[in-house]
Short mmCIF file of C-alpha atoms in Angstrom, two decimals:
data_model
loop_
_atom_site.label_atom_id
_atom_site.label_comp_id
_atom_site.label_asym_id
_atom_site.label_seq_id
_atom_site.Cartn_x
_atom_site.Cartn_y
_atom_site.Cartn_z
CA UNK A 278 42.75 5.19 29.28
CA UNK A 279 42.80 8.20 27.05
CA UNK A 280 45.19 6.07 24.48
CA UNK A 281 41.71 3.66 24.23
CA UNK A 282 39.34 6.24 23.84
CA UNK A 283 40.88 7.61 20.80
CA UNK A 284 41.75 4.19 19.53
CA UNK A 285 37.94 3.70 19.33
CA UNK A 286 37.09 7.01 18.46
CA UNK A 287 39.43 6.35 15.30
CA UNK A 288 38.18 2.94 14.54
CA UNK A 289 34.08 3.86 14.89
CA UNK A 290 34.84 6.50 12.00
CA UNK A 291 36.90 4.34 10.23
CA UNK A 292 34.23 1.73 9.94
CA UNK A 293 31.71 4.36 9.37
CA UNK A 294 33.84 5.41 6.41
CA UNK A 295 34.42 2.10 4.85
CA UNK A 296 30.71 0.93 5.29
CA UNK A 297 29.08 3.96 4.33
CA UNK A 298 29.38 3.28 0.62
CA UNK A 299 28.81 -0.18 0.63
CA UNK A 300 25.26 0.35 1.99
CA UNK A 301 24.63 3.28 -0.71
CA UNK A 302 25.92 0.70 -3.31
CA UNK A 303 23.10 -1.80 -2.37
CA UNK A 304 20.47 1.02 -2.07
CA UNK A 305 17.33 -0.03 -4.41
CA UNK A 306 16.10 2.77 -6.17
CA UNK A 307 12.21 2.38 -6.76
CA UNK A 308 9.89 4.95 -9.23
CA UNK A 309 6.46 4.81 -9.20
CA UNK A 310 4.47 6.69 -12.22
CA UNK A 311 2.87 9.42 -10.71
CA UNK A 312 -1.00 9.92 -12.14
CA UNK A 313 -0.07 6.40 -13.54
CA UNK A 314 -4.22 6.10 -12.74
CA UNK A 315 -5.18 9.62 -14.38
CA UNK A 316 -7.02 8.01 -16.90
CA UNK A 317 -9.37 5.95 -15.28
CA UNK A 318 -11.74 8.36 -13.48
CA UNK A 319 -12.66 8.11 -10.05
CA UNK A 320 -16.56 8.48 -10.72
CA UNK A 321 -17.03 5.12 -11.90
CA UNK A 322 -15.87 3.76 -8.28
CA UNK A 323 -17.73 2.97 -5.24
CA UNK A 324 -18.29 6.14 -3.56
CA UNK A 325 -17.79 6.27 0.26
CA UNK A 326 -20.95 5.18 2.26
CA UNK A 327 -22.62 3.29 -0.67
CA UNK A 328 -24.26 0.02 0.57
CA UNK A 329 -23.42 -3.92 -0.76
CA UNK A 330 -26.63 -3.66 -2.28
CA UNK A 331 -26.11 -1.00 -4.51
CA UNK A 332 -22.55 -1.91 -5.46
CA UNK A 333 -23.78 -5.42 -6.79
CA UNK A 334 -26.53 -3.50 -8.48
CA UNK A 335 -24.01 -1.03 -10.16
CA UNK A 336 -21.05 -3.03 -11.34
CA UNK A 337 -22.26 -6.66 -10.89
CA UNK A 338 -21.57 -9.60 -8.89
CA UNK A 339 -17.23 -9.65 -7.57
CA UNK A 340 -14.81 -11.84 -9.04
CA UNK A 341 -13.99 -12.67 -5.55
CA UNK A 342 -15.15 -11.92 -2.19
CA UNK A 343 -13.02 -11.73 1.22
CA UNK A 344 -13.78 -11.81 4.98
CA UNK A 345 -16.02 -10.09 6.90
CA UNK A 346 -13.09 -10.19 8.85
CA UNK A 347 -11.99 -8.36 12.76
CA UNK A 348 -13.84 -6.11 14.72
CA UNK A 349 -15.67 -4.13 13.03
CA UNK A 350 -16.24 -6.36 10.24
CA UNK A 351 -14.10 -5.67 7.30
CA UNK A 352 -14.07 -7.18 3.66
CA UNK A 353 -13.29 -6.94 0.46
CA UNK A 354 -15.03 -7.24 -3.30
CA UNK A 355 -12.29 -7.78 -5.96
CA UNK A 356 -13.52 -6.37 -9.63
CA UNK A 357 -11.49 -6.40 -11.90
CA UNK A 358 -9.81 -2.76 -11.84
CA UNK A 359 -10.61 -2.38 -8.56
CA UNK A 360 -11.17 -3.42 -4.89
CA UNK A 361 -13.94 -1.76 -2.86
CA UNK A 362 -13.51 -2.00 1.40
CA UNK A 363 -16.54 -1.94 3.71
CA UNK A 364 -17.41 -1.61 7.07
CA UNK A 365 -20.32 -4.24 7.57
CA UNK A 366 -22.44 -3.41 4.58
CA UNK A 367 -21.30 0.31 3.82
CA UNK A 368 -18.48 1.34 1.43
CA UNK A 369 -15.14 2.54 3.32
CA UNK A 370 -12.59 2.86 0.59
CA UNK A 371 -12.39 1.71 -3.02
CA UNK A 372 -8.63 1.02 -4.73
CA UNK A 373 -7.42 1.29 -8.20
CA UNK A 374 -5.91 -1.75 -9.23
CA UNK A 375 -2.49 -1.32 -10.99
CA UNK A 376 -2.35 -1.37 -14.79
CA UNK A 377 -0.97 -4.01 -16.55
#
């Protein structure tokens, strides 16, 4: 019985040995820019708590509108550097769209 043990003691850390830089060799590495959005400033977003109404009247009609969607409802106005979230008719988040 012991003979077994350390047979699979010896084979567990052999695998772990062979397979440990295989995985490392398909490891992705991915960068992201930090500040890559420093130069658009964050005042001429949708603040937090701002209603439908006075997003349309500050930046215009979307390019495209989804939902209200779930419980409470959610949607979403797409501009075109930016998406703004509410919560029924009030501003929840706005996002930076990437640049490109």
């Amino acid at each position: 019985m012991r003979k077994y043990r350390t047979l699979l003691g010896a084979l567990t850390v052999g695998s772990a040995l062979i397979f440990t830089p295989v995985a490392s060799a398909l490891a992705e590495e991915v960068r992201v820019p930090v500040g890559s959005q420093a130069d658009r400033k964050q005042a001429d977003l949708p603040r937090h708590g701002a209603t439908q109404a006075s997003v349309r009247a500050a930046w215009g009609a979307p390019m495209e509108i989804q939902g209200p969607v779930g419980q409470p409802p959610i949607s979403q106005w797409h501009y075109q550097t930016f998406v703004v979230y509410f919560e029924g008719d009030r501003v929840i988040h706005t996002v930076l769209k990437p640049n490109r």
